[in-house]
Amino acid sequence: MSGAEEREPGGGGPAAAASSSSAAASSSSSAGLGEAAGPAAAAGPEEPGLLLGGARPHAEPAADPDAPPKKRLKVAGAGGAEGSVKLEERLYSVLCCTVCLDLPKASVYQCTNGHLMCAGCFIHLLADARLKEEQATCPNCRCEISKSLCCRNLAVEKAVSELPSECGFCMRQFPRSLLERHQKEECQDRVTQCKYKRIGCPWQGPYHELTVHEAECTHPTKTGNELMEILDEMDQTHKKEMQLYNSIFSLLSFEKIGYTEVQFRPYRTDDFITRLYYETPRFTVLNQTWVLKARVNDSERNPNLSCKRTLSFQLILKSKISSPMECSFLLLKGPYDDVKINPVIYHFVFTNENNETEYVPLPIIDSVECNKLLAAKNINLRLFIFQIQK
C-alpha cells in the first residue's frame, strides 16, 4: 500500500508534468501572442497608425506647413495667452522712434529705407545738421534725410493711435486716440481748479474733490476790501498784455505803414570756426531799402551742443536819409508757416550814422519752435514797419 501509494504520486508526476508542460506551452504561446498583440492594442488608442507587427509608419515632422488646421490651432492655442501679453510690447519696439525710442505722439516720418522718426526728432536732426553745416542722415542707416526725401507714414500713425497708453492721472489704459479727450474731460483724477480762481482761490486738485472744495471754499465769503486786493494783483499780470494790444491799435492809426514778406537765407561767416547766420535780400518798405539779419544763440560757438536755442535779429537801413527816421517794427509768422511767435514791438531812430538796430530777440515760444525754423530751407516771416511822424 505504501509502495502503491508512493508510486501513485510518481505515476501522477509524469502525467502532471506532461499536462503542466502542455499548459506551459499553451500559456507561453498565448503569452507570445499577448506580447505581440499587447503593444499594438496598447498603442491603438494613442497611435492608430502603428502596424500589427510593431513597425511604426514614417514620423510626420513637427513643423509641417501642410499640417491639418486642427493641429495648427492646438499649437497656436498653447502659447496664445503668452503671445497676446507680449504683442503690445513687440509693437512698441517695432513702431517706436529710432531717435528717442518712444512712441510718436503726432506725425511719423520715415527715411528712404523705412526707419521711423517722430516729428520732433526729425525736425531736431535737420536743425542740428543746419547748425553743423552737414547733410542730415538717418541714425540707423545713414541715408540722407530732408523734408523732400522723407515722407509721413500714415499706417504707423494709425497703428500707434490704437495702442494702449496709460493715463497720467488715474493710471488706467486707453487707446492713444482717446487718451487726450479722457485726460481733459472724463478722468476723475485730472487736475482742475476752483471756479473761484477769478477772485484769487489758488486751489488745485483732482476733479472728484472739486465739488467738496467749492462747497467749503472761503473766497465767496470774503469782504469787498479783501477781494479788491486780490483783483489788483491779477490786474497787474494782465496790464502788459493790454499795453501790447493798445500799442498795436495805436500804430495802425499811423499815416505811413509798410509791410512785406521777408525770407531769411542761411550763410556762414568767414571765421576760422564758421558760424551760421541768416540774411534777407534787400527789400523796399516806406520808399527805403532795408536788410534783416539773424543769428542763433547770439553767435554762440557751438549752438548744436545747447538744448536751448534762440534766434535774434537786427534791422538795417541801407538807404541814405536826409533826417532822422523814427520807426516801430515787429516780425510775425508768414502766411504759410505754423511757427508760433508772440508779437513784440521794437522802437528805433535811424540816422545815416546809426543805421543798424541792436540784435533783439525773435519772440518765438520755445526751442521746439526755433528748431522748426532752423530745419526749414529758408525762414519766411512778415515784417511790419510804422514810421512815427513828429
mmCIF file of C-alpha atoms in Angstrom:
data_model
loop_
_atom_site.group_PDB
_atom_site.id
_atom_site.type_symbol
_atom_site.label_atom_id
_atom_site.label_comp_id
_atom_site.label_asym_id
_atom_site.label_seq_id
_atom_site.Cartn_x
_atom_site.Cartn_y
_atom_site.Cartn_z
ATOM 1 C CA MET A 1 0.000 0.000 0.000
ATOM 2 C CA SER A 2 2.698 2.240 0.890
ATOM 3 C CA GLY A 3 4.623 1.444 -2.294
ATOM 4 C CA ALA A 4 1.491 1.825 -4.339
ATOM 5 C CA GLU A 5 0.784 4.919 -2.531
ATOM 6 C CA GLU A 6 4.305 6.028 -3.207
ATOM 7 C CA ARG A 7 4.019 5.138 -6.885
ATOM 8 C CA GLU A 8 0.755 6.932 -7.287
ATOM 9 C CA PRO A 9 2.294 10.355 -6.970
ATOM 10 C CA GLY A 10 5.258 9.210 -9.029
ATOM 11 C CA GLY A 11 2.934 7.877 -11.718
ATOM 12 C CA GLY A 12 0.904 11.016 -11.482
ATOM 13 C CA GLY A 13 4.058 13.057 -11.775
ATOM 14 C CA PRO A 14 4.762 12.388 -15.430
ATOM 15 C CA ALA A 15 1.142 12.932 -16.299
ATOM 16 C CA ALA A 16 1.056 16.106 -14.326
ATOM 17 C CA ALA A 17 4.334 17.120 -15.832
ATOM 18 C CA ALA A 18 3.011 16.454 -19.277
ATOM 19 C CA SER A 19 -0.136 18.329 -18.541
ATOM 20 C CA SER A 20 1.826 21.089 -16.924
ATOM 21 C CA SER A 21 4.231 21.222 -19.844
ATOM 22 C CA SER A 22 1.375 21.424 -22.294
ATOM 23 C CA ALA A 23 -0.242 24.082 -20.170
ATOM 24 C CA ALA A 24 3.036 25.919 -20.045
ATOM 25 C CA ALA A 25 3.358 25.666 -23.800
ATOM 26 C CA SER A 26 -0.131 26.935 -24.281
ATOM 27 C CA SER A 27 0.443 29.686 -21.804
ATOM 28 C CA SER A 28 3.729 30.585 -23.435
ATOM 29 C CA SER A 29 2.129 30.619 -26.843
ATOM 30 C CA SER A 30 -0.715 32.707 -25.535
ATOM 31 C CA ALA A 31 1.806 34.902 -23.792
ATOM 32 C CA GLY A 32 3.698 35.231 -27.051
ATOM 33 C CA LEU A 33 0.547 36.225 -28.798
ATOM 34 C CA GLY A 34 -0.250 38.561 -25.939
ATOM 35 C CA GLU A 35 3.153 40.218 -26.245
ATOM 36 C CA ALA A 36 2.736 40.512 -29.974
ATOM 37 C CA ALA A 37 -0.757 41.889 -29.751
ATOM 38 C CA GLY A 38 -0.363 43.725 -26.471
ATOM 39 C CA PRO A 39 1.694 46.720 -27.723
ATOM 40 C CA ALA A 40 -0.479 47.037 -30.757
ATOM 41 C CA ALA A 41 -3.563 47.010 -28.610
ATOM 42 C CA ALA A 42 -1.966 49.408 -26.154
ATOM 43 C CA ALA A 43 -0.817 51.688 -28.910
ATOM 44 C CA GLY A 44 -4.140 51.520 -30.666
ATOM 45 C CA PRO A 45 -5.921 54.316 -28.731
ATOM 46 C CA GLU A 46 -2.905 56.613 -28.744
ATOM 47 C CA GLU A 47 -1.186 55.823 -32.045
ATOM 48 C CA PRO A 48 -3.704 54.497 -34.522
ATOM 49 C CA GLY A 49 -1.086 54.333 -37.264
ATOM 50 C CA LEU A 50 1.040 51.616 -35.534
ATOM 51 C CA LEU A 51 1.260 48.386 -37.551
ATOM 52 C CA LEU A 52 0.433 44.934 -36.142
ATOM 53 C CA GLY A 53 3.990 43.692 -36.231
ATOM 54 C CA GLY A 54 5.221 46.628 -34.192
ATOM 55 C CA ALA A 55 6.584 48.617 -37.136
ATOM 56 C CA ARG A 56 5.855 52.347 -36.984
ATOM 57 C CA PRO A 57 4.965 54.447 -40.033
ATOM 58 C CA HIS A 58 7.171 57.350 -41.176
ATOM 59 C CA ALA A 59 7.074 60.104 -38.478
ATOM 60 C CA GLU A 60 5.488 63.376 -39.569
ATOM 61 C CA PRO A 61 7.643 66.494 -38.986
ATOM 62 C CA ALA A 62 6.521 68.742 -36.124
ATOM 63 C CA ALA A 63 6.556 71.999 -38.109
ATOM 64 C CA ASP A 64 4.962 70.727 -41.265
ATOM 65 C CA PRO A 65 3.431 73.675 -43.134
ATOM 66 C CA ASP A 66 0.788 71.314 -44.580
ATOM 67 C CA ALA A 67 -0.358 70.143 -41.150
ATOM 68 C CA PRO A 68 -4.134 69.939 -40.648
ATOM 69 C CA PRO A 69 -5.832 73.073 -39.315
ATOM 70 C CA LYS A 70 -6.740 71.379 -36.012
ATOM 71 C CA LYS A 71 -3.125 70.711 -35.215
ATOM 72 C CA ARG A 72 -2.191 74.275 -36.066
ATOM 73 C CA LEU A 73 -4.939 75.661 -33.867
ATOM 74 C CA LYS A 74 -3.855 73.481 -30.989
ATOM 75 C CA VAL A 75 -0.257 74.643 -31.251
ATOM 76 C CA ALA A 76 -1.307 78.287 -31.506
ATOM 77 C CA GLY A 77 -3.678 77.936 -28.593
ATOM 78 C CA ALA A 78 -0.953 76.546 -26.371
ATOM 79 C CA GLY A 79 1.065 79.786 -26.405
ATOM 80 C CA GLY A 80 -1.718 82.174 -27.324
ATOM 81 C CA ALA A 81 -2.099 83.672 -23.870
ATOM 82 C CA GLU A 82 1.602 84.425 -23.580
ATOM 83 C CA GLY A 83 1.746 85.775 -27.133
ATOM 84 C CA SER A 84 -1.181 88.134 -26.569
ATOM 85 C CA VAL A 85 0.500 89.546 -23.492
ATOM 86 C CA LYS A 86 3.744 90.282 -25.323
ATOM 87 C CA LEU A 87 2.190 91.531 -28.558
ATOM 88 C CA GLU A 88 1.881 95.115 -27.338
ATOM 89 C CA GLU A 89 5.491 95.123 -26.158
ATOM 90 C CA ARG A 90 6.647 93.842 -29.525
ATOM 91 C CA LEU A 91 4.633 96.533 -31.301
ATOM 92 C CA TYR A 92 6.133 99.196 -29.050
ATOM 93 C CA SER A 93 9.650 98.136 -30.086
ATOM 94 C CA VAL A 94 8.695 97.989 -33.775
ATOM 95 C CA LEU A 95 6.801 101.297 -34.015
ATOM 96 C CA CYS A 96 8.964 103.453 -31.734
ATOM 97 C CA CYS A 97 11.066 106.376 -32.966
ATOM 98 C CA THR A 98 14.643 105.387 -33.848
ATOM 99 C CA VAL A 99 15.999 108.524 -32.137
ATOM 100 C CA CYS A 100 14.161 108.892 -28.806
ATOM 101 C CA LEU A 101 12.945 105.247 -28.671
ATOM 102 C CA ASP A 102 9.459 106.417 -27.679
ATOM 103 C CA LEU A 103 6.156 106.014 -29.465
ATOM 104 C CA PRO A 104 5.401 109.033 -31.684
ATOM 105 C CA LYS A 105 2.690 111.365 -30.400
ATOM 106 C CA ALA A 106 1.942 113.130 -33.677
ATOM 107 C CA SER A 107 3.329 112.803 -37.202
ATOM 108 C CA VAL A 108 5.661 109.923 -38.109
ATOM 109 C CA TYR A 109 8.321 110.341 -40.796
ATOM 110 C CA GLN A 110 10.376 107.622 -42.459
ATOM 111 C CA CYS A 111 13.648 107.657 -44.374
ATOM 112 C CA THR A 112 14.017 106.065 -47.801
ATOM 113 C CA ASN A 113 14.804 102.735 -46.105
ATOM 114 C CA GLY A 114 11.730 102.821 -43.880
ATOM 115 C CA HIS A 115 13.212 103.764 -40.484
ATOM 116 C CA LEU A 116 10.734 105.724 -38.376
ATOM 117 C CA MET A 117 11.228 109.109 -36.683
ATOM 118 C CA CYS A 118 8.765 111.183 -34.701
ATOM 119 C CA ALA A 119 8.169 114.755 -35.871
ATOM 120 C CA GLY A 120 10.141 116.332 -33.010
ATOM 121 C CA CYS A 121 13.258 114.214 -33.554
ATOM 122 C CA PHE A 122 13.059 114.608 -37.327
ATOM 123 C CA ILE A 123 12.999 118.401 -37.035
ATOM 124 C CA HIS A 124 15.788 118.290 -34.437
ATOM 125 C CA LEU A 125 18.034 116.242 -36.772
ATOM 126 C CA LEU A 126 17.506 118.732 -39.598
ATOM 127 C CA ALA A 127 18.204 121.675 -37.281
ATOM 128 C CA ASP A 128 21.416 120.070 -35.947
ATOM 129 C CA ALA A 129 22.624 119.418 -39.475
ATOM 130 C CA ARG A 130 21.985 123.056 -40.407
ATOM 131 C CA LEU A 131 23.974 124.280 -37.398
ATOM 132 C CA LYS A 132 26.896 121.912 -38.111
ATOM 133 C CA GLU A 133 26.816 122.564 -41.887
ATOM 134 C CA GLU A 134 26.307 118.888 -42.604
ATOM 135 C CA GLN A 135 23.848 116.768 -44.501
ATOM 136 C CA ALA A 136 21.255 115.299 -42.150
ATOM 137 C CA THR A 137 21.289 111.488 -42.086
ATOM 138 C CA CYS A 138 19.142 108.721 -40.636
ATOM 139 C CA PRO A 139 20.541 107.484 -37.293
ATOM 140 C CA ASN A 140 20.066 103.847 -38.363
ATOM 141 C CA CYS A 141 21.192 103.517 -41.969
ATOM 142 C CA ARG A 142 22.943 106.891 -42.507
ATOM 143 C CA CYS A 143 20.991 107.648 -45.665
ATOM 144 C CA GLU A 144 20.299 111.309 -46.397
ATOM 145 C CA ILE A 145 17.118 112.770 -44.934
ATOM 146 C CA SER A 146 15.328 116.011 -45.663
ATOM 147 C CA LYS A 147 11.774 117.269 -45.950
ATOM 148 C CA SER A 148 11.771 116.395 -49.638
ATOM 149 C CA LEU A 149 13.313 112.913 -49.236
ATOM 150 C CA CYS A 150 11.277 111.758 -46.229
ATOM 151 C CA CYS A 151 7.538 111.209 -46.136
ATOM 152 C CA ARG A 152 4.938 110.562 -43.474
ATOM 153 C CA ASN A 153 3.888 107.001 -42.634
ATOM 154 C CA LEU A 154 0.129 107.182 -42.135
ATOM 155 C CA ALA A 155 -0.213 103.448 -41.420
ATOM 156 C CA VAL A 156 2.148 103.688 -38.454
ATOM 157 C CA GLU A 157 0.370 106.827 -37.194
ATOM 158 C CA LYS A 158 -2.963 104.980 -37.192
ATOM 159 C CA ALA A 159 -1.457 101.880 -35.581
ATOM 160 C CA VAL A 160 0.150 103.939 -32.817
ATOM 161 C CA SER A 161 -3.126 105.752 -32.156
ATOM 162 C CA GLU A 162 -4.786 102.399 -31.358
ATOM 163 C CA LEU A 163 -2.098 101.170 -28.956
ATOM 164 C CA PRO A 164 -2.966 101.481 -25.254
ATOM 165 C CA SER A 165 -1.361 104.225 -23.236
ATOM 166 C CA GLU A 166 -1.529 104.940 -19.523
ATOM 167 C CA CYS A 167 -3.385 107.973 -18.228
ATOM 168 C CA GLY A 168 -1.065 110.138 -16.176
ATOM 169 C CA PHE A 169 -3.761 110.815 -13.571
ATOM 170 C CA CYS A 170 -5.738 107.612 -12.962
ATOM 171 C CA MET A 171 -3.142 105.153 -14.355
ATOM 172 C CA ARG A 172 -5.772 103.384 -16.461
ATOM 173 C CA GLN A 173 -5.014 102.420 -20.055
ATOM 174 C CA PHE A 174 -6.805 103.841 -23.089
ATOM 175 C CA PRO A 175 -6.124 103.904 -26.840
ATOM 176 C CA ARG A 176 -3.879 106.827 -27.657
ATOM 177 C CA SER A 177 -6.523 108.297 -29.927
ATOM 178 C CA LEU A 178 -8.897 108.615 -26.929
ATOM 179 C CA LEU A 179 -6.366 109.444 -24.231
ATOM 180 C CA GLU A 180 -6.292 113.219 -24.775
ATOM 181 C CA ARG A 181 -10.060 113.528 -24.511
ATOM 182 C CA HIS A 182 -10.087 111.326 -21.415
ATOM 183 C CA GLN A 183 -7.427 113.412 -19.657
ATOM 184 C CA LYS A 184 -9.130 116.718 -20.487
ATOM 185 C CA GLU A 185 -12.802 115.887 -19.974
ATOM 186 C CA GLU A 186 -13.509 112.467 -18.476
ATOM 187 C CA CYS A 187 -10.810 111.495 -15.966
ATOM 188 C CA GLN A 188 -11.996 111.864 -12.384
ATOM 189 C CA ASP A 189 -8.400 112.295 -11.174
ATOM 190 C CA ARG A 190 -7.395 115.057 -13.589
ATOM 191 C CA VAL A 191 -6.036 118.256 -12.061
ATOM 192 C CA THR A 192 -8.588 121.058 -12.002
ATOM 193 C CA GLN A 193 -9.003 124.489 -10.435
ATOM 194 C CA CYS A 194 -11.637 126.053 -8.258
ATOM 195 C CA LYS A 195 -14.283 128.102 -10.067
ATOM 196 C CA TYR A 196 -13.480 130.963 -7.687
ATOM 197 C CA LYS A 197 -9.915 131.270 -9.020
ATOM 198 C CA ARG A 198 -11.009 134.544 -10.665
ATOM 199 C CA ILE A 199 -11.242 136.038 -7.201
ATOM 200 C CA GLY A 200 -7.969 134.545 -6.003
ATOM 201 C CA CYS A 201 -8.611 130.958 -4.902
ATOM 202 C CA PRO A 202 -5.323 129.075 -5.509
ATOM 203 C CA TRP A 203 -6.739 125.548 -5.001
ATOM 204 C CA GLN A 204 -5.760 122.836 -7.452
ATOM 205 C CA GLY A 205 -6.685 119.198 -7.047
ATOM 206 C CA PRO A 206 -8.325 116.098 -8.540
ATOM 207 C CA TYR A 207 -11.667 116.582 -10.239
ATOM 208 C CA HIS A 208 -13.542 114.242 -7.901
ATOM 209 C CA GLU A 209 -12.691 116.555 -4.973
ATOM 210 C CA LEU A 210 -13.801 119.740 -6.749
ATOM 211 C CA THR A 211 -17.416 119.689 -5.554
ATOM 212 C CA VAL A 212 -16.408 119.223 -1.917
ATOM 213 C CA HIS A 213 -13.845 122.037 -2.115
ATOM 214 C CA GLU A 214 -16.192 124.527 -3.788
ATOM 215 C CA ALA A 215 -18.778 123.868 -1.090
ATOM 216 C CA GLU A 216 -16.178 124.688 1.568
ATOM 217 C CA CYS A 217 -14.261 127.446 -0.290
ATOM 218 C CA THR A 218 -13.927 130.618 1.789
ATOM 219 C CA HIS A 219 -13.312 133.056 -1.099
ATOM 220 C CA PRO A 220 -17.017 133.725 -1.848
ATOM 221 C CA THR A 221 -17.440 134.934 1.737
ATOM 222 C CA LYS A 222 -14.526 137.401 1.651
ATOM 223 C CA THR A 223 -15.254 141.089 2.119
ATOM 224 C CA GLY A 224 -15.078 143.636 -0.657
ATOM 225 C CA ASN A 225 -11.767 145.065 0.571
ATOM 226 C CA GLU A 226 -10.139 141.610 0.591
ATOM 227 C CA LEU A 227 -11.379 140.914 -2.916
ATOM 228 C CA MET A 228 -10.109 144.278 -4.187
ATOM 229 C CA GLU A 229 -6.575 143.460 -3.061
ATOM 230 C CA ILE A 230 -6.698 140.155 -4.907
ATOM 231 C CA LEU A 231 -8.127 141.748 -8.052
ATOM 232 C CA ASP A 232 -5.425 144.443 -8.054
ATOM 233 C CA GLU A 233 -2.728 141.770 -8.138
ATOM 234 C CA MET A 234 -4.468 139.995 -11.014
ATOM 235 C CA ASP A 235 -4.824 143.250 -12.936
ATOM 236 C CA GLN A 236 -1.078 143.775 -12.862
ATOM 237 C CA THR A 237 -0.490 140.480 -14.678
ATOM 238 C CA HIS A 238 -2.851 141.491 -17.497
ATOM 239 C CA LYS A 239 -1.595 145.039 -17.768
ATOM 240 C CA LYS A 240 1.324 144.190 -20.068
ATOM 241 C CA GLU A 241 -0.930 142.275 -22.437
ATOM 242 C CA MET A 242 -3.301 145.201 -22.664
ATOM 243 C CA GLN A 243 -0.405 147.567 -23.309
ATOM 244 C CA LEU A 244 0.670 145.439 -26.271
ATOM 245 C CA TYR A 245 -2.794 145.419 -27.806
ATOM 246 C CA ASN A 246 -3.220 149.140 -27.244
ATOM 247 C CA SER A 247 0.162 149.805 -28.857
ATOM 248 C CA ILE A 248 -0.742 147.773 -31.937
ATOM 249 C CA PHE A 249 -4.044 149.592 -32.347
ATOM 250 C CA SER A 250 -2.380 152.959 -31.992
ATOM 251 C CA LEU A 251 0.280 152.017 -34.571
ATOM 252 C CA LEU A 252 -2.407 151.029 -37.054
ATOM 253 C CA SER A 253 -3.613 154.608 -36.998
ATOM 254 C CA PHE A 254 -0.268 155.953 -38.287
ATOM 255 C CA GLU A 255 -0.102 157.584 -41.699
ATOM 256 C CA LYS A 256 2.891 155.622 -43.021
ATOM 257 C CA ILE A 257 2.655 151.861 -42.559
ATOM 258 C CA GLY A 258 4.518 149.300 -44.596
ATOM 259 C CA TYR A 259 4.866 145.539 -44.530
ATOM 260 C CA THR A 260 6.485 142.861 -46.660
ATOM 261 C CA GLU A 261 7.271 139.161 -46.709
ATOM 262 C CA VAL A 262 10.929 138.536 -45.860
ATOM 263 C CA GLN A 263 12.952 135.386 -46.453
ATOM 264 C CA PHE A 264 15.979 134.661 -44.284
ATOM 265 C CA ARG A 265 18.614 132.577 -46.100
ATOM 266 C CA PRO A 266 21.377 130.673 -44.281
ATOM 267 C CA TYR A 267 25.024 131.739 -44.670
ATOM 268 C CA ARG A 268 28.363 131.041 -42.994
ATOM 269 C CA THR A 269 30.880 133.507 -41.616
ATOM 270 C CA ASP A 270 34.455 133.635 -42.918
ATOM 271 C CA ASP A 271 35.960 132.966 -39.498
ATOM 272 C CA PHE A 272 38.266 130.006 -38.822
ATOM 273 C CA ILE A 273 35.342 128.403 -37.000
ATOM 274 C CA THR A 274 32.418 129.261 -39.227
ATOM 275 C CA ARG A 275 29.149 130.318 -37.638
ATOM 276 C CA LEU A 276 25.669 130.136 -39.035
ATOM 277 C CA TYR A 277 23.782 133.348 -39.660
ATOM 278 C CA TYR A 278 20.790 134.400 -41.738
ATOM 279 C CA GLU A 279 20.275 137.362 -44.012
ATOM 280 C CA THR A 280 17.497 138.548 -46.281
ATOM 281 C CA PRO A 281 17.861 140.043 -49.756
ATOM 282 C CA ARG A 282 17.355 143.789 -49.911
ATOM 283 C CA PHE A 283 13.732 144.858 -49.862
ATOM 284 C CA THR A 284 11.877 148.169 -50.048
ATOM 285 C CA VAL A 285 9.400 149.410 -47.447
ATOM 286 C CA LEU A 286 8.247 153.029 -46.990
ATOM 287 C CA ASN A 287 10.388 154.024 -50.004
ATOM 288 C CA GLN A 288 13.551 152.915 -48.184
ATOM 289 C CA THR A 289 15.863 149.940 -48.697
ATOM 290 C CA TRP A 290 16.305 147.538 -45.802
ATOM 291 C CA VAL A 291 18.031 144.305 -44.835
ATOM 292 C CA LEU A 292 17.362 141.903 -41.968
ATOM 293 C CA LYS A 293 19.999 139.713 -40.321
ATOM 294 C CA ALA A 294 19.529 136.933 -37.746
ATOM 295 C CA ARG A 295 21.800 134.729 -35.656
ATOM 296 C CA VAL A 296 21.413 131.635 -33.459
ATOM 297 C CA ASN A 297 22.002 131.833 -29.693
ATOM 298 C CA ASP A 298 23.708 135.214 -30.151
ATOM 299 C CA SER A 299 26.518 133.620 -32.222
ATOM 300 C CA GLU A 300 27.344 131.029 -29.596
ATOM 301 C CA ARG A 301 30.389 128.956 -30.572
ATOM 302 C CA ASN A 302 28.652 125.555 -30.637
ATOM 303 C CA PRO A 303 24.882 126.120 -30.603
ATOM 304 C CA ASN A 304 24.329 122.499 -31.685
ATOM 305 C CA LEU A 305 25.515 121.397 -28.204
ATOM 306 C CA SER A 306 22.918 123.528 -26.443
ATOM 307 C CA CYS A 307 19.412 122.301 -25.648
ATOM 308 C CA LYS A 308 18.060 125.859 -25.504
ATOM 309 C CA ARG A 309 18.021 127.618 -28.853
ATOM 310 C CA THR A 310 17.000 131.153 -29.672
ATOM 311 C CA LEU A 311 17.055 133.487 -32.659
ATOM 312 C CA SER A 312 17.778 137.206 -32.590
ATOM 313 C CA PHE A 313 17.584 139.689 -35.454
ATOM 314 C CA GLN A 314 18.514 143.227 -36.412
ATOM 315 C CA LEU A 315 17.038 145.666 -38.915
ATOM 316 C CA ILE A 316 19.472 147.606 -41.125
ATOM 317 C CA LEU A 317 18.633 150.702 -43.169
ATOM 318 C CA LYS A 318 20.600 150.723 -46.431
ATOM 319 C CA SER A 319 19.252 153.961 -47.904
ATOM 320 C CA LYS A 320 20.611 157.431 -47.184
ATOM 321 C CA ILE A 321 18.133 159.709 -45.434
ATOM 322 C CA SER A 322 18.050 163.448 -45.031
ATOM 323 C CA SER A 323 16.659 163.467 -41.478
ATOM 324 C CA PRO A 324 16.325 161.009 -38.608
ATOM 325 C CA MET A 325 13.658 158.384 -39.165
ATOM 326 C CA GLU A 326 11.856 157.121 -36.064
ATOM 327 C CA CYS A 327 10.191 153.759 -36.588
ATOM 328 C CA SER A 328 8.449 150.946 -34.763
ATOM 329 C CA PHE A 329 8.748 147.435 -36.201
ATOM 330 C CA LEU A 330 7.792 143.876 -35.433
ATOM 331 C CA LEU A 331 8.100 140.426 -37.013
ATOM 332 C CA LEU A 332 5.219 137.963 -37.324
ATOM 333 C CA LYS A 333 4.965 134.494 -38.818
ATOM 334 C CA GLY A 334 4.453 134.235 -42.533
ATOM 335 C CA PRO A 335 1.136 133.274 -44.139
ATOM 336 C CA TYR A 336 2.245 129.679 -44.859
ATOM 337 C CA ASP A 337 4.232 128.894 -41.689
ATOM 338 C CA ASP A 338 2.994 127.282 -38.487
ATOM 339 C CA VAL A 339 5.688 128.647 -36.155
ATOM 340 C CA LYS A 340 4.359 130.318 -33.008
ATOM 341 C CA ILE A 341 5.613 133.876 -32.403
ATOM 342 C CA ASN A 342 4.490 136.255 -29.674
ATOM 343 C CA PRO A 343 4.469 139.749 -31.191
ATOM 344 C CA VAL A 344 6.822 142.290 -29.621
ATOM 345 C CA ILE A 345 7.087 145.898 -30.825
ATOM 346 C CA TYR A 346 10.572 147.443 -31.039
ATOM 347 C CA HIS A 347 11.435 151.135 -31.496
ATOM 348 C CA PHE A 348 14.494 152.742 -33.076
ATOM 349 C CA VAL A 349 15.574 156.073 -34.555
ATOM 350 C CA PHE A 350 17.545 155.547 -37.784
ATOM 351 C CA THR A 351 20.188 158.027 -38.989
ATOM 352 C CA ASN A 352 22.950 157.849 -41.571
ATOM 353 C CA GLU A 353 25.496 157.297 -38.808
ATOM 354 C CA ASN A 354 23.386 154.874 -36.794
ATOM 355 C CA ASN A 355 21.532 152.769 -39.302
ATOM 356 C CA GLU A 356 21.576 149.364 -37.534
ATOM 357 C CA THR A 357 19.485 148.303 -34.591
ATOM 358 C CA GLU A 358 20.871 146.097 -31.856
ATOM 359 C CA TYR A 359 20.163 142.398 -32.098
ATOM 360 C CA VAL A 360 16.772 141.895 -30.472
ATOM 361 C CA PRO A 361 15.123 138.554 -29.628
ATOM 362 C CA LEU A 362 12.805 136.978 -32.134
ATOM 363 C CA PRO A 363 9.911 136.222 -29.759
ATOM 364 C CA ILE A 364 9.371 132.551 -30.549
ATOM 365 C CA ILE A 365 7.765 130.491 -27.794
ATOM 366 C CA ASP A 366 10.410 127.815 -27.124
ATOM 367 C CA SER A 367 13.323 125.825 -28.541
ATOM 368 C CA VAL A 368 10.980 123.460 -30.372
ATOM 369 C CA GLU A 369 9.663 126.336 -32.481
ATOM 370 C CA CYS A 370 13.234 127.511 -33.041
ATOM 371 C CA ASN A 371 14.159 124.061 -34.374
ATOM 372 C CA LYS A 372 11.248 124.279 -36.803
ATOM 373 C CA LEU A 373 12.719 127.466 -38.250
ATOM 374 C CA LEU A 374 16.259 126.065 -38.383
ATOM 375 C CA ALA A 375 15.102 122.857 -40.067
ATOM 376 C CA ALA A 376 13.452 124.764 -42.901
ATOM 377 C CA LYS A 377 15.369 125.584 -46.054
ATOM 378 C CA ASN A 378 14.564 129.260 -45.539
ATOM 379 C CA ILE A 379 12.828 131.236 -42.791
ATOM 380 C CA ASN A 380 9.785 133.107 -44.067
ATOM 381 C CA LEU A 381 8.336 135.862 -41.869
ATOM 382 C CA ARG A 382 6.338 139.060 -42.257
ATOM 383 C CA LEU A 383 7.820 142.437 -41.266
ATOM 384 C CA PHE A 384 5.774 145.480 -40.286
ATOM 385 C CA ILE A 385 7.336 148.980 -40.099
ATOM 386 C CA PHE A 386 5.476 152.007 -38.742
ATOM 387 C CA GLN A 387 7.024 155.434 -39.321
ATOM 388 C CA ILE A 388 6.363 157.854 -36.467
ATOM 389 C CA GLN A 389 5.587 161.372 -37.687
ATOM 390 C CA LYS A 390 6.556 164.309 -35.470
#
